[in-house]
Tab-separated table of C-alpha atoms in Angstrom:
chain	number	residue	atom	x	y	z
A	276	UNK	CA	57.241	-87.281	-75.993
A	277	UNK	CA	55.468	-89.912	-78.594
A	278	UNK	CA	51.507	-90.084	-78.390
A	279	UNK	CA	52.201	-93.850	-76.982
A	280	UNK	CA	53.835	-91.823	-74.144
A	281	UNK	CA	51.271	-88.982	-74.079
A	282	UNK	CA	48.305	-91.408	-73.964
A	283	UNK	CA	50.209	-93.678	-71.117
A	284	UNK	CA	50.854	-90.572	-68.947
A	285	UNK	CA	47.179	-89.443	-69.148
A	286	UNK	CA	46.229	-93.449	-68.284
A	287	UNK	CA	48.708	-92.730	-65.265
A	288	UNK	CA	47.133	-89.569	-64.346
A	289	UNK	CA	43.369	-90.847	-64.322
A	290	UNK	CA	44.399	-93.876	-62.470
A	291	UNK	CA	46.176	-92.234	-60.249
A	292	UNK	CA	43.596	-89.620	-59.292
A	293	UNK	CA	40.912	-91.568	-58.992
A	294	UNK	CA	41.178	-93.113	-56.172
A	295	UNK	CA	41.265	-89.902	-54.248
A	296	UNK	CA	38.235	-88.841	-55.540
A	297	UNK	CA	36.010	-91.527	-54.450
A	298	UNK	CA	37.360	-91.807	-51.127
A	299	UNK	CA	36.287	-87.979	-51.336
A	300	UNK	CA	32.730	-88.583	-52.232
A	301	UNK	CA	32.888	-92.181	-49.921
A	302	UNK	CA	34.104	-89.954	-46.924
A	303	UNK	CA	30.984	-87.267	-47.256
A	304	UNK	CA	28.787	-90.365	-46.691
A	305	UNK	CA	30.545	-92.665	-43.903
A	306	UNK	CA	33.328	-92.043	-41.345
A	307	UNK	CA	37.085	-92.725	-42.568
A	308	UNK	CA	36.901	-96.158	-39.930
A	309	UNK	CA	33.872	-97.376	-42.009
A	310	UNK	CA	35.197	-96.938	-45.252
A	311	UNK	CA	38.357	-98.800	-44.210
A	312	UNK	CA	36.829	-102.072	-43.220
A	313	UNK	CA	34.783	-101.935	-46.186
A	314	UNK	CA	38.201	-101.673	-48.856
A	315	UNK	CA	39.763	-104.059	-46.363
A	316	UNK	CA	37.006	-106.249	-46.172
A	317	UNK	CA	36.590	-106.606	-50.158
A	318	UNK	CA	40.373	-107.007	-50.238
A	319	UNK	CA	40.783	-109.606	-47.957
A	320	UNK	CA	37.677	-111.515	-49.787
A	321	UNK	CA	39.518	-110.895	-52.885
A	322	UNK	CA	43.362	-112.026	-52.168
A	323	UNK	CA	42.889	-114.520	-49.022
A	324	UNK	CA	41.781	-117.467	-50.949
A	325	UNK	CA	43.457	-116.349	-54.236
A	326	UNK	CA	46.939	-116.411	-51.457
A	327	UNK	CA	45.424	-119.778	-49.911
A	328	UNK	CA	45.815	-120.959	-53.404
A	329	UNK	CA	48.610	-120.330	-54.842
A	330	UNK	CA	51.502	-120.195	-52.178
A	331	UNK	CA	52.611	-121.088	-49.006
A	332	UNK	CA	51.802	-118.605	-45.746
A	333	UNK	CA	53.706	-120.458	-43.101
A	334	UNK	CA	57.308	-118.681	-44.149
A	335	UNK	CA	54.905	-114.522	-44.009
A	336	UNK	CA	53.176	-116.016	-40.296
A	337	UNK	CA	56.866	-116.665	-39.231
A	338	UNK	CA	57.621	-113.095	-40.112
A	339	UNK	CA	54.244	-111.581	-38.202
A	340	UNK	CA	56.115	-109.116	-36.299
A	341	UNK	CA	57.322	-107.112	-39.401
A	342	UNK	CA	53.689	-107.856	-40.864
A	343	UNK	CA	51.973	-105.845	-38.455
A	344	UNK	CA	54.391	-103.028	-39.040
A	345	UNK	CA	53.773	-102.993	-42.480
A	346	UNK	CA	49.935	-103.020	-42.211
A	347	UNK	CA	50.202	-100.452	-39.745
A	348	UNK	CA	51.984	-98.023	-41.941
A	349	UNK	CA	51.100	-98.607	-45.122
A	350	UNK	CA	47.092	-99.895	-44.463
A	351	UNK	CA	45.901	-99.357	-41.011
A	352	UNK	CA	47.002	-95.788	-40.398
A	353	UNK	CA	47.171	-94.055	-43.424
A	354	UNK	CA	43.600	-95.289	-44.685
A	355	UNK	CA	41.986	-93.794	-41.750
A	356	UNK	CA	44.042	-90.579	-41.925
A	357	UNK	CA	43.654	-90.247	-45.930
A	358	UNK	CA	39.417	-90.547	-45.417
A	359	UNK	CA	40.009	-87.910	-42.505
A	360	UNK	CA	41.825	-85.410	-44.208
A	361	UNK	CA	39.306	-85.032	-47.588
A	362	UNK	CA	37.044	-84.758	-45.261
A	363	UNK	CA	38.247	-81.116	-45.093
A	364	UNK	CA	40.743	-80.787	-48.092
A	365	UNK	CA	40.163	-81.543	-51.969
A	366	UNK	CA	41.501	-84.917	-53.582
A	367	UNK	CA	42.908	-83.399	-55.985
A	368	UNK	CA	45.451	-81.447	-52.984
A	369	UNK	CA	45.290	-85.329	-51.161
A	370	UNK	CA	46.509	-86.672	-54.551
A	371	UNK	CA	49.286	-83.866	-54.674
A	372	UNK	CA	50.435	-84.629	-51.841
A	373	UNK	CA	50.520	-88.192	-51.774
A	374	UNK	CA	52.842	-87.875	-55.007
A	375	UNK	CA	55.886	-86.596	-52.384
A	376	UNK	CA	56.105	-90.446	-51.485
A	377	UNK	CA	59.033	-91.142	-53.599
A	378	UNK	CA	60.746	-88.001	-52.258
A	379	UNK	CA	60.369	-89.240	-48.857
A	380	UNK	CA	61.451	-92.561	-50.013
A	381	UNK	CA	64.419	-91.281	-51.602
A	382	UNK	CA	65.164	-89.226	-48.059
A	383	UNK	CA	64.791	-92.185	-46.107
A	384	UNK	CA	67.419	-94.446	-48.248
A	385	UNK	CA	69.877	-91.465	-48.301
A	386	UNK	CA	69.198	-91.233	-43.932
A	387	UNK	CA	69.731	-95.030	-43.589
A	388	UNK	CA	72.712	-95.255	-45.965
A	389	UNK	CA	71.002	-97.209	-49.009
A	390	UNK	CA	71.666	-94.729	-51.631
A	391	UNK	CA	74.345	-96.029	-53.141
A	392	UNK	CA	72.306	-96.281	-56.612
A	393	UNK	CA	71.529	-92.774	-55.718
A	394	UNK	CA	73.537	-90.877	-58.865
A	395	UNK	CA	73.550	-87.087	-59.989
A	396	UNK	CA	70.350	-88.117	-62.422
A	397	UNK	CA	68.624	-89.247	-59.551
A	398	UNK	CA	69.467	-86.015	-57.590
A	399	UNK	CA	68.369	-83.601	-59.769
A	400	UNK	CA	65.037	-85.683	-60.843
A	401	UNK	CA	64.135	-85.480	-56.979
A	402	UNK	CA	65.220	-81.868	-56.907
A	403	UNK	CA	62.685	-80.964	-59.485
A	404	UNK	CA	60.382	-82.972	-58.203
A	405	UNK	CA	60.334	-81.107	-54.761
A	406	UNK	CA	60.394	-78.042	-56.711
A	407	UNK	CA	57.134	-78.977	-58.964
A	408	UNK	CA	55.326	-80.269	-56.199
A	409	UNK	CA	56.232	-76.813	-54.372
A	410	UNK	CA	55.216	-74.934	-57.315
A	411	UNK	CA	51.675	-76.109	-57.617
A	412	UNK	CA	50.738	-75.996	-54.049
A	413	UNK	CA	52.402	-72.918	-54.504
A	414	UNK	CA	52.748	-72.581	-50.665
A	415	UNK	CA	49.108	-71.632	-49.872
A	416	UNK	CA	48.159	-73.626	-47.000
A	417	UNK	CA	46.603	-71.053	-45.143
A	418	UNK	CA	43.302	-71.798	-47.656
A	419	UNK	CA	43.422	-75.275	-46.542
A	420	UNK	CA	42.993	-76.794	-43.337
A	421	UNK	CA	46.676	-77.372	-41.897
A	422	UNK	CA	45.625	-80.590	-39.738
A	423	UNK	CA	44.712	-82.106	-42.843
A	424	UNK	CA	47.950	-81.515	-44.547
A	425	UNK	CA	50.162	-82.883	-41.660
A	426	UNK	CA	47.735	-85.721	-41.770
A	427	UNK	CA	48.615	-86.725	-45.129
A	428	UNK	CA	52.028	-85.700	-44.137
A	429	UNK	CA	51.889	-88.517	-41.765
A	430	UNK	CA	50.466	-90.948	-44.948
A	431	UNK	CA	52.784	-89.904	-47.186
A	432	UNK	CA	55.717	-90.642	-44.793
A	433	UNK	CA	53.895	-94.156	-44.357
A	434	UNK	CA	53.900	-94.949	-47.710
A	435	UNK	CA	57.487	-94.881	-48.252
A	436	UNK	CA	58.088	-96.362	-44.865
A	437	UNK	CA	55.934	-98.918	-46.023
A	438	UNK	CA	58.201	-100.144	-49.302
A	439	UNK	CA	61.309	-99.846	-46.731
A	440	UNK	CA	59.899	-102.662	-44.902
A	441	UNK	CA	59.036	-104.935	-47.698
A	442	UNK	CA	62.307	-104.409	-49.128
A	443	UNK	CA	64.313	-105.312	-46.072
A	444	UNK	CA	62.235	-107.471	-43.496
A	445	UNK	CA	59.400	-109.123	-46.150
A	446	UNK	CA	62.070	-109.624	-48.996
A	447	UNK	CA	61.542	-113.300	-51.017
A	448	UNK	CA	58.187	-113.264	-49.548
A	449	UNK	CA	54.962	-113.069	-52.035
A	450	UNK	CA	53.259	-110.020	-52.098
A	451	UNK	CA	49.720	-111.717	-52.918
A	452	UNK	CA	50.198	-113.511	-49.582
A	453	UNK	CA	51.740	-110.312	-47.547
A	454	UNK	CA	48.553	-107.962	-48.923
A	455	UNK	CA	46.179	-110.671	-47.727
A	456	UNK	CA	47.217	-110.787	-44.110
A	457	UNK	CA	48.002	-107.190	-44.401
A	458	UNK	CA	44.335	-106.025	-44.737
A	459	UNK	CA	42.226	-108.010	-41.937
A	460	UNK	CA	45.075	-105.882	-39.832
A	461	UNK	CA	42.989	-102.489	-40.109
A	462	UNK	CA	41.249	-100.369	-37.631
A	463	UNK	CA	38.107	-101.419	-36.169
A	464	UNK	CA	34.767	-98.900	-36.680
A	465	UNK	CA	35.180	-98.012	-32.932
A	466	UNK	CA	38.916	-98.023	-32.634
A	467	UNK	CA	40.453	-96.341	-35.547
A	468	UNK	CA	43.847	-96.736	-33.842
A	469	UNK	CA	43.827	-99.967	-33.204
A	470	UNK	CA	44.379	-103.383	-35.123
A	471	UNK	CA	40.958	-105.405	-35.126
A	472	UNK	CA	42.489	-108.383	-35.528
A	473	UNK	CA	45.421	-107.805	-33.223
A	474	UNK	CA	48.729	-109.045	-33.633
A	475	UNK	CA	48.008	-112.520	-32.710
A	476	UNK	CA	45.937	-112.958	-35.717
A	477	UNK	CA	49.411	-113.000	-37.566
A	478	UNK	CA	51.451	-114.993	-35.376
A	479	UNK	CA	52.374	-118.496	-36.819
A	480	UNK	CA	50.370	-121.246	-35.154
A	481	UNK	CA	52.013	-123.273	-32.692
């Protein structure tokens, strides 16, 4: 590997962990639910006019159906359930884990029959992968709290659903103006499960 590379895969690594880490210290402060409608709130402040802007959200409203699903899975759901689980696990285990998206991604093209770009490379990178991510967890769950885990489990699975949905339902459609209606779909601070701004807020207007 060159030092360009080594320096860009350290840059990858803090950037990556990060996050994890202050939505560990965040968590030991406020509940999960609070700490979602804050990122949401920030996001929404940040990309709604920036989407108002720049492109046209008549063609995502017509699509609301599949917009909902995709904030559910990839925003409303596994935010809470992240914030949950470092409540009682480490980041750096949340981060781990989180890092089995693209093997679940990979899973869920090869279940629904889009693999065909799937080649022996491909195989054997996700094979080691597994393997890696196997070897440093190294199987000890019993030191961790096992609701956790299957909580990011659950994340992890709705990250790569997540993608699937863009890809297939939300294709053409610009992802500035998809993230923006995405985020005021999160869970309110009394009802984590549910969407605060319910599905009508993402309905096209009559």
């Amino acid at each position: 590997m060159t030092q360009r590379g080594i320096v860009l895969f350290a840059l990858m690594s803090v950037i990556w962990g990060i996050p994890y880490l202050f939505i560990r210290i965040a968590v030991a402060e406020i509940s999960p639910a609070t700490l979602v409608f804050a990122r949401a709130v920030i996001g929404t402040v940040i990309l709604l006019p920036l989407a108002l802007a720049r492109v046209d959200l008549r063609p995502v409203l017509r699509r609301w159906r599949w917009l909902v699903a995709f904030a559910a899975v990839e925003i409303a759901v596994p935010w809470v359930l992240l914030g949950s689980a470092e409540q009682r696990i480490s980041s750096s285990l949340a981060g781990l884990l989180i890092a089995g998206v693209p093997l679940v991604g990979t899973a869920i093209a090869i279940a629904t029959g889009r693999s065909e770009r799937l080649g022996r490379p491909a195989l054997v990178g996700l094979l080691l992968g597994l393997v890696g991510v196997a070897a440093i967890v190294g199987g000890d769950f019993e030191a961790s709290d096992l609701g956790a885990i299957l909580a990011v489990g659950v994340v992890v699975v709705g990250y790569a659903v997540g993608p699937a949905i863009l890809s297939r339902r939300l294709d053409g459609l610009p992802s500035i103006a998809i993230m923006s209606l995405s985020l005021p779909c999160r869970p309110s601070s009394t009802h984590p499960s549910r969407c605060s701004s319910g599905p009508q807020s993402c309905r096209r207007p009559t």
